[in-house]
């Protein structure tokens, strides 16, 4: 039952993001989140806490995009506290470049909030679009 509830929380996060409801997205992220973007891009690294996540990952990323990233969920697989989300996103940079990436997030959910995220994505695409 916990796994299904956690899948619903993850689905709610993506749906809110697609509506542009960032308030709901941030309510679903724990204050002490540990978010890791894999690779060696300018956006790669581990961000500890909601403030660092905002300042060092989300603000720079979304500041370069016209309307954020629209995410399509292809698969959610859950076991206990963990949900694996296979998704794809579509976006456009301020200068008109497409940024359409594929993602796999491993999300740990506790007490209804994301406490840990490990994000795998096409890092070469990140470099080619944002470098």
PDB file of N, CA and C in Angstrom, residues 29-86:
ATOM      1  N   UNK A  29       8.423  18.595  -1.823  1.00  0.00           N
ATOM      2  CA  UNK A  29       9.864  18.411  -1.640  1.00  0.00           C
ATOM      3  C   UNK A  29      10.214  18.752  -0.196  1.00  0.00           C
ATOM      4  N   UNK A  30      10.891  17.829   0.487  1.00  0.00           N
ATOM      5  CA  UNK A  30      11.297  18.060   1.872  1.00  0.00           C
ATOM      6  C   UNK A  30      12.336  19.177   1.935  1.00  0.00           C
ATOM      7  N   UNK A  31      12.325  19.917   3.034  1.00  0.00           N
ATOM      8  CA  UNK A  31      13.297  20.999   3.211  1.00  0.00           C
ATOM      9  C   UNK A  31      14.733  20.500   3.163  1.00  0.00           C
ATOM     10  N   UNK A  32      14.963  19.269   3.616  1.00  0.00           N
ATOM     11  CA  UNK A  32      16.318  18.713   3.640  1.00  0.00           C
ATOM     12  C   UNK A  32      16.564  17.725   2.491  1.00  0.00           C
ATOM     13  N   UNK A  33      15.919  17.970   1.353  1.00  0.00           N
ATOM     14  CA  UNK A  33      16.075  17.132   0.170  1.00  0.00           C
ATOM     15  C   UNK A  33      17.556  16.953  -0.187  1.00  0.00           C
ATOM     16  N   UNK A  34      17.896  15.780  -0.685  1.00  0.00           N
ATOM     17  CA  UNK A  34      19.214  15.547  -1.288  1.00  0.00           C
ATOM     18  C   UNK A  34      18.952  15.138  -2.731  1.00  0.00           C
ATOM     19  N   UNK A  35      19.290  16.015  -3.668  1.00  0.00           N
ATOM     20  CA  UNK A  35      18.974  15.835  -5.089  1.00  0.00           C
ATOM     21  C   UNK A  35      20.286  15.722  -5.853  1.00  0.00           C
ATOM     22  N   UNK A  36      20.491  14.614  -6.554  1.00  0.00           N
ATOM     23  CA  UNK A  36      21.725  14.392  -7.311  1.00  0.00           C
ATOM     24  C   UNK A  36      21.412  14.280  -8.790  1.00  0.00           C
ATOM     25  N   UNK A  37      22.050  15.136  -9.581  1.00  0.00           N
ATOM     26  CA  UNK A  37      22.010  15.030 -11.042  1.00  0.00           C
ATOM     27  C   UNK A  37      23.309  14.362 -11.470  1.00  0.00           C
ATOM     28  N   UNK A  38      23.186  13.256 -12.167  1.00  0.00           N
ATOM     29  CA  UNK A  38      24.355  12.485 -12.572  1.00  0.00           C
ATOM     30  C   UNK A  38      25.108  13.187 -13.702  1.00  0.00           C
ATOM     31  N   UNK A  39      26.360  12.838 -13.837  1.00  0.00           N
ATOM     32  CA  UNK A  39      27.162  13.321 -14.952  1.00  0.00           C
ATOM     33  C   UNK A  39      28.146  14.399 -14.569  1.00  0.00           C
ATOM     34  N   UNK A  40      28.664  15.071 -15.604  1.00  0.00           N
ATOM     35  CA  UNK A  40      29.682  16.098 -15.418  1.00  0.00           C
ATOM     36  C   UNK A  40      29.292  17.387 -16.144  1.00  0.00           C
ATOM     37  N   UNK A  41      28.012  17.697 -16.173  1.00  0.00           N
ATOM     38  CA  UNK A  41      27.543  18.909 -16.833  1.00  0.00           C
ATOM     39  C   UNK A  41      27.592  20.078 -15.845  1.00  0.00           C
ATOM     40  N   UNK A  42      27.281  21.268 -16.334  1.00  0.00           N
ATOM     41  CA  UNK A  42      27.223  22.420 -15.438  1.00  0.00           C
ATOM     42  C   UNK A  42      26.059  22.311 -14.464  1.00  0.00           C
ATOM     43  N   UNK A  43      25.113  21.403 -14.713  1.00  0.00           N
ATOM     44  CA  UNK A  43      23.976  21.200 -13.812  1.00  0.00           C
ATOM     45  C   UNK A  43      24.124  19.939 -12.954  1.00  0.00           C
ATOM     46  N   UNK A  44      25.214  19.197 -13.139  1.00  0.00           N
ATOM     47  CA  UNK A  44      25.432  17.966 -12.379  1.00  0.00           C
ATOM     48  C   UNK A  44      25.898  18.294 -10.965  1.00  0.00           C
ATOM     49  N   UNK A  45      25.647  17.355 -10.077  1.00  0.00           N
ATOM     50  CA  UNK A  45      26.094  17.506  -8.700  1.00  0.00           C
ATOM     51  C   UNK A  45      25.013  17.100  -7.733  1.00  0.00           C
ATOM     52  N   UNK A  46      25.329  17.225  -6.453  1.00  0.00           N
ATOM     53  CA  UNK A  46      24.374  16.924  -5.398  1.00  0.00           C
ATOM     54  C   UNK A  46      24.008  18.227  -4.706  1.00  0.00           C
ATOM     55  N   UNK A  47      22.714  18.455  -4.601  1.00  0.00           N
ATOM     56  CA  UNK A  47      22.171  19.669  -4.001  1.00  0.00           C
ATOM     57  C   UNK A  47      21.495  19.280  -2.699  1.00  0.00           C
ATOM     58  N   UNK A  48      21.938  19.877  -1.602  1.00  0.00           N
ATOM     59  CA  UNK A  48      21.430  19.525  -0.275  1.00  0.00           C
ATOM     60  C   UNK A  48      20.548  20.650   0.252  1.00  0.00           C
ATOM     61  N   UNK A  49      19.295  20.335   0.439  1.00  0.00           N
ATOM     62  CA  UNK A  49      18.334  21.307   0.938  1.00  0.00           C
ATOM     63  C   UNK A  49      17.609  22.005  -0.191  1.00  0.00           C
ATOM     64  N   UNK A  50      16.392  22.418   0.109  1.00  0.00           N
ATOM     65  CA  UNK A  50      15.526  23.054  -0.877  1.00  0.00           C
ATOM     66  C   UNK A  50      16.125  24.365  -1.399  1.00  0.00           C
ATOM     67  N   UNK A  51      16.769  25.137  -0.531  1.00  0.00           N
ATOM     68  CA  UNK A  51      17.349  26.418  -0.940  1.00  0.00           C
ATOM     69  C   UNK A  51      18.473  26.209  -1.949  1.00  0.00           C
ATOM     70  N   UNK A  52      19.383  25.290  -1.656  1.00  0.00           N
ATOM     71  CA  UNK A  52      20.488  25.025  -2.585  1.00  0.00           C
ATOM     72  C   UNK A  52      19.966  24.454  -3.905  1.00  0.00           C
ATOM     73  N   UNK A  53      18.987  23.591  -3.839  1.00  0.00           N
ATOM     74  CA  UNK A  53      18.378  23.035  -5.047  1.00  0.00           C
ATOM     75  C   UNK A  53      17.831  24.156  -5.924  1.00  0.00           C
ATOM     76  N   UNK A  54      17.123  25.094  -5.310  1.00  0.00           N
ATOM     77  CA  UNK A  54      16.561  26.223  -6.062  1.00  0.00           C
ATOM     78  C   UNK A  54      17.660  27.079  -6.678  1.00  0.00           C
ATOM     79  N   UNK A  55      18.601  27.503  -5.844  1.00  0.00           N
ATOM     80  CA  UNK A  55      19.609  28.473  -6.270  1.00  0.00           C
ATOM     81  C   UNK A  55      20.593  27.917  -7.291  1.00  0.00           C
ATOM     82  N   UNK A  56      20.986  26.659  -7.133  1.00  0.00           N
ATOM     83  CA  UNK A  56      22.072  26.131  -7.961  1.00  0.00           C
ATOM     84  C   UNK A  56      21.618  25.242  -9.118  1.00  0.00           C
ATOM     85  N   UNK A  57      20.384  24.736  -9.062  1.00  0.00           N
ATOM     86  CA  UNK A  57      19.901  23.887 -10.154  1.00  0.00           C
ATOM     87  C   UNK A  57      18.667  24.482 -10.833  1.00  0.00           C
ATOM     88  N   UNK A  58      17.608  24.661 -10.081  1.00  0.00           N
ATOM     89  CA  UNK A  58      16.334  25.024 -10.699  1.00  0.00           C
ATOM     90  C   UNK A  58      16.315  26.440 -11.268  1.00  0.00           C
ATOM     91  N   UNK A  59      16.802  27.418 -10.520  1.00  0.00           N
ATOM     92  CA  UNK A  59      16.807  28.789 -11.038  1.00  0.00           C
ATOM     93  C   UNK A  59      17.648  28.913 -12.310  1.00  0.00           C
ATOM     94  N   UNK A  60      18.892  28.389 -12.324  1.00  0.00           N
ATOM     95  CA  UNK A  60      19.667  28.483 -13.568  1.00  0.00           C
ATOM     96  C   UNK A  60      19.019  27.734 -14.736  1.00  0.00           C
ATOM     97  N   UNK A  61      18.489  26.545 -14.484  1.00  0.00           N
ATOM     98  CA  UNK A  61      17.878  25.756 -15.546  1.00  0.00           C
ATOM     99  C   UNK A  61      16.628  26.452 -16.088  1.00  0.00           C
ATOM    100  N   UNK A  62      15.683  26.739 -15.218  1.00  0.00           N
ATOM    101  CA  UNK A  62      14.418  27.313 -15.680  1.00  0.00           C
ATOM    102  C   UNK A  62      14.572  28.757 -16.145  1.00  0.00           C
ATOM    103  N   UNK A  63      15.631  29.427 -15.696  1.00  0.00           N
ATOM    104  CA  UNK A  63      15.913  30.769 -16.177  1.00  0.00           C
ATOM    105  C   UNK A  63      16.305  30.799 -17.641  1.00  0.00           C
ATOM    106  N   UNK A  64      16.766  29.658 -18.167  1.00  0.00           N
ATOM    107  CA  UNK A  64      17.153  29.542 -19.586  1.00  0.00           C
ATOM    108  C   UNK A  64      16.032  28.996 -20.466  1.00  0.00           C
ATOM    109  N   UNK A  65      14.876  28.660 -19.884  1.00  0.00           N
ATOM    110  CA  UNK A  65      13.783  28.054 -20.640  1.00  0.00           C
ATOM    111  C   UNK A  65      12.598  29.007 -20.749  1.00  0.00           C
ATOM    112  N   UNK A  66      11.888  28.911 -21.883  1.00  0.00           N
ATOM    113  CA  UNK A  66      10.727  29.778 -22.103  1.00  0.00           C
ATOM    114  C   UNK A  66       9.590  29.472 -21.135  1.00  0.00           C
ATOM    115  N   UNK A  67       9.244  28.190 -20.994  1.00  0.00           N
ATOM    116  CA  UNK A  67       8.067  27.835 -20.194  1.00  0.00           C
ATOM    117  C   UNK A  67       8.294  26.582 -19.357  1.00  0.00           C
ATOM    118  N   UNK A  68       9.477  26.358 -18.865  1.00  0.00           N
ATOM    119  CA  UNK A  68       9.731  25.165 -18.074  1.00  0.00           C
ATOM    120  C   UNK A  68       9.808  23.926 -18.952  1.00  0.00           C
ATOM    121  N   UNK A  69       9.689  22.775 -18.326  1.00  0.00           N
ATOM    122  CA  UNK A  69       9.775  21.490 -19.028  1.00  0.00           C
ATOM    123  C   UNK A  69       8.442  20.768 -18.842  1.00  0.00           C
ATOM    124  N   UNK A  70       7.817  20.397 -19.938  1.00  0.00           N
ATOM    125  CA  UNK A  70       6.590  19.600 -19.863  1.00  0.00           C
ATOM    126  C   UNK A  70       7.013  18.135 -19.822  1.00  0.00           C
ATOM    127  N   UNK A  71       6.638  17.448 -18.746  1.00  0.00           N
ATOM    128  CA  UNK A  71       7.076  16.072 -18.533  1.00  0.00           C
ATOM    129  C   UNK A  71       5.961  15.080 -18.859  1.00  0.00           C
ATOM    130  N   UNK A  72       6.337  14.051 -19.590  1.00  0.00           N
ATOM    131  CA  UNK A  72       5.426  12.941 -19.847  1.00  0.00           C
ATOM    132  C   UNK A  72       5.932  11.737 -19.059  1.00  0.00           C
ATOM    133  N   UNK A  73       5.074  11.187 -18.227  1.00  0.00           N
ATOM    134  CA  UNK A  73       5.429  10.012 -17.433  1.00  0.00           C
ATOM    135  C   UNK A  73       5.138   8.767 -18.262  1.00  0.00           C
ATOM    136  N   UNK A  74       6.162   7.960 -18.466  1.00  0.00           N
ATOM    137  CA  UNK A  74       6.000   6.715 -19.218  1.00  0.00           C
ATOM    138  C   UNK A  74       5.801   5.519 -18.287  1.00  0.00           C
ATOM    139  N   UNK A  75       6.461   5.587 -17.130  1.00  0.00           N
ATOM    140  CA  UNK A  75       6.388   4.434 -16.225  1.00  0.00           C
ATOM    141  C   UNK A  75       6.741   4.883 -14.812  1.00  0.00           C
ATOM    142  N   UNK A  76       5.972   4.418 -13.846  1.00  0.00           N
ATOM    143  CA  UNK A  76       6.292   4.571 -12.435  1.00  0.00           C
ATOM    144  C   UNK A  76       6.339   3.185 -11.815  1.00  0.00           C
ATOM    145  N   UNK A  77       7.450   2.860 -11.181  1.00  0.00           N
ATOM    146  CA  UNK A  77       7.623   1.570 -10.523  1.00  0.00           C
ATOM    147  C   UNK A  77       7.985   1.868  -9.073  1.00  0.00           C
ATOM    148  N   UNK A  78       7.294   1.240  -8.152  1.00  0.00           N
ATOM    149  CA  UNK A  78       7.509   1.564  -6.741  1.00  0.00           C
ATOM    150  C   UNK A  78       7.725   0.321  -5.897  1.00  0.00           C
ATOM    151  N   UNK A  79       8.561   0.507  -4.880  1.00  0.00           N
ATOM    152  CA  UNK A  79       8.786  -0.514  -3.866  1.00  0.00           C
ATOM    153  C   UNK A  79       9.125   0.204  -2.571  1.00  0.00           C
ATOM    154  N   UNK A  80       8.299   0.044  -1.569  1.00  0.00           N
ATOM    155  CA  UNK A  80       8.535   0.707  -0.289  1.00  0.00           C
ATOM    156  C   UNK A  80       8.574   2.214  -0.443  1.00  0.00           C
ATOM    157  N   UNK A  81       9.662   2.826   0.057  1.00  0.00           N
ATOM    158  CA  UNK A  81       9.824   4.278   0.003  1.00  0.00           C
ATOM    159  C   UNK A  81      10.246   4.789  -1.365  1.00  0.00           C
ATOM    160  N   UNK A  82      10.612   3.913  -2.278  1.00  0.00           N
ATOM    161  CA  UNK A  82      11.212   4.336  -3.544  1.00  0.00           C
ATOM    162  C   UNK A  82      10.248   4.232  -4.716  1.00  0.00           C
ATOM    163  N   UNK A  83      10.322   5.259  -5.576  1.00  0.00           N
ATOM    164  CA  UNK A  83       9.582   5.276  -6.831  1.00  0.00           C
ATOM    165  C   UNK A  83      10.585   5.580  -7.930  1.00  0.00           C
ATOM    166  N   UNK A  84      10.577   4.775  -8.978  1.00  0.00           N
ATOM    167  CA  UNK A  84      11.395   5.030 -10.160  1.00  0.00           C
ATOM    168  C   UNK A  84      10.460   5.566 -11.236  1.00  0.00           C
ATOM    169  N   UNK A  85      10.815   6.747 -11.745  1.00  0.00           N
ATOM    170  CA  UNK A  85      10.003   7.409 -12.763  1.00  0.00           C
ATOM    171  C   UNK A  85      10.789   7.486 -14.070  1.00  0.00           C
ATOM    172  N   UNK A  86      10.251   6.855 -15.107  1.00  0.00           N
ATOM    173  CA  UNK A  86      10.817   6.970 -16.453  1.00  0.00           C
ATOM    174  C   UNK A  86       9.964   8.000 -17.180  1.00  0.00           C
TER     175      UNK A  86
END
